[in-house]
Phi, psi and omega in degrees: 000131182275155176279145186306320184265004183277128178287163180299319181294320177294319179297317179297317179298317179295315180299317179294317179299316179296318180296314180295324177295317178298320181293329178301323179296311183290324183299316180300314181296316182290327179290322176295315178301315180300314178299318177300313181296323178294322183291335181301319184295342183258010178275154181299322184290341183297330179300332185267357184280153182280175182298323179300314180295319180297316179294316177301318179297313180298315178301317181294321176297316180296318177298317179294320178297318177298320178297316178301313181299313183290321183281341177261343181303320181302325178295319178294315178302316180298313183298321184277336189241353189296332179274003180265005181070030185248029185304315181298315179295321178298315181296315180298314180292317180297324177298315178297315178301316183296313181294315179296321177298322178293325176297312180294323176296317178300315179297320177295320178295317178297316177299321179294317178298316178296317179301313178292322176300317178295320181290329186266310184242330178068173173065210184296328179296320177297318179296319178298320178295319177297319178295320177299320177297317178301311180298317180298308180296315181301317182292308185289322187268334188233305186297306182299313178298321180292327176293328181275347183294136177266134176291129180249000000 
């Protein structure tokens, strides 16, 4: 919602600033997660894991990589296009990247929880823990905000 006396350019500048600030929060977390997931493959114990764990690990790494790409793309778009008078287009595209990046980050987090669940307890309990992570992320990050969203 814009402020009554705020010009369109000021509103766009504020919106972009707020979006980039929000992305800074997510970027740190996803980059740490990505590094953690990469380090797993180089541990001694990784040689002994079965194919299911390896595939789950690879899928989770790819999801985290996609999240990194999507959550950092708005900064690159801004840097390359901000002097072209394309602030509105940058914000619209960055918003899509941010939301899609959060979906991939949630999936990567769920995959990581499932991966650790399999390594620690295995079986149905690990799957139940993964489902709980899915429900938690879906509810907190998407369902509750969408329920509170006002139709404009």
